C-alpha positions as a printed Julia matrix, in Angstrom:
123×3 Matrix{Float64}:
  16.31  -16.27   18.54
  15.7   -13.01   16.62
  12.43  -12.8    14.7
  12.02  -10.83   11.48
   8.82   -8.86   12.04
   8.11   -8.77    8.3
   7.47  -12.52    8.36
   4.66  -12.04   10.89
   2.57   -9.86    8.57
   0.43  -11.55    5.92
   0.49   -9.98    2.43
  -3.0   -11.2     1.53
  -4.45   -9.69    4.71
  -2.73   -6.33    4.03
  -4.17   -6.18    0.51
  -7.58   -7.35    1.71
  -7.63   -4.55    4.28
  -6.63   -1.97    1.67
  -9.48   -3.16   -0.59
 -12.02   -2.99    2.25
 -10.94    0.49    3.34
 -10.57    1.85   -0.17
 -13.71    0.39   -1.71
 -16.27   -0.38    1.03
 -19.03   -0.43   -1.63
 -17.01   -2.58   -4.06
 -14.1    -1.89   -6.4
 -14.28    1.13   -8.64
 -12.0     2.62  -11.26
  -9.65    5.31   -9.9
  -9.69    7.05  -13.3
 -13.42    7.38  -14.06
 -15.11    6.13  -10.83
 -17.0     3.41  -12.72
 -18.03    0.33  -10.78
 -17.99   -1.73  -13.97
 -14.65   -3.33  -13.18
 -13.37   -6.84  -13.86
 -10.48   -8.7   -12.23
  -7.42   -9.24  -14.43
  -5.19  -11.58  -12.43
  -2.5   -10.79   -9.89
   0.88   -9.05   -9.84
   3.92  -11.29  -10.51
   6.06   -9.79   -7.74
   3.28   -9.38   -5.18
   0.81  -12.23   -5.73
  -1.73  -10.8    -3.25
  -2.04   -7.57   -5.32
  -5.15   -7.84   -7.53
  -5.2    -6.32  -11.02
  -8.34   -4.89  -12.61
  -9.68   -3.46  -15.86
 -12.42   -0.84  -16.15
 -15.15   -1.8   -18.62
 -16.05    1.88  -19.21
 -12.69    3.61  -19.77
 -10.66    0.42  -20.52
  -7.86    1.46  -18.18
  -6.04   -1.12  -16.08
  -5.1    -0.63  -12.46
  -4.3    -2.54   -9.27
  -5.16   -2.34   -5.58
  -2.6     0.41   -4.97
  -3.2     2.58   -8.07
  -3.65    6.24   -7.19
  -2.61    5.74   -3.54
   0.51    6.82   -1.64
   1.65    3.18   -1.76
   1.75    3.01   -5.58
   4.98    2.89   -7.57
   7.42    2.06   -4.79
   9.79   -0.84   -4.39
   8.86   -1.55   -0.77
   6.09   -4.14   -0.35
   2.77   -3.07    1.15
   3.44   -4.92    4.42
   6.58   -2.81    4.95
   4.47    0.34    4.55
   1.9    -1.02    7.02
   4.61   -1.83    9.56
   6.19    1.58    9.04
   2.84    3.22    9.75
   2.43    1.11   12.91
   5.9     2.05   14.14
   5.2     5.72   13.43
   2.15    5.37   15.68
   4.45    4.12   18.41
   6.6     7.27   17.96
   9.69    5.38   16.81
  12.33    7.46   15.05
  13.22    6.87   11.4
  16.48    5.28   12.58
  14.59    2.88   14.88
  12.11    2.03   12.13
  14.91    1.36    9.64
  16.59   -0.95   12.14
  13.37   -2.96   12.59
  12.34   -3.07    8.93
  15.75   -3.37    7.32
  15.43   -0.76    4.56
  18.01    1.98    4.59
  17.31    5.19    6.49
  16.78    7.18    3.29
  13.94    4.82    2.27
  12.38    5.07    5.72
  12.61    8.87    5.65
  10.83    8.96    2.27
   8.18    6.52    3.5
   7.44    8.36    6.75
   7.31   11.7     4.93
   4.82   10.34    2.39
   2.73    8.69    5.08
   2.58   11.91    7.11
   1.63   13.92    4.01
  -1.06   11.35    3.16
  -2.56   11.54    6.62
  -2.58   15.36    6.49
  -4.25   15.35    3.02
  -6.89   12.89    4.23
  -7.67   14.95    7.35
  -8.18   18.12    5.26
 -10.84   16.54    3.03
């Protein structure tokens, strides 16, 4: 019986991990760096994605704002799996076969992930 690997990854755990890695000292605004932030519910399409509002600059944002994961149609767990498969040296074609998005999507994702890793290592 074939198993869809995407069903084995928990959305809430992916978002929880992003929050812990991104804000180890607690959530802060990506626009003004204020820690005076309040929770403003969850995303309709991705219920594990927390929304926030900054009490200092009044801007609203979510867990993925100002990250390489923001603004894309693929869910966070697909990005996480893509990153894992990249670590296993799978080709874009192999990753697309496992994750089900088309090869063009996978190419864009792997390119962005590689660029993000390079940017992070140069800081």
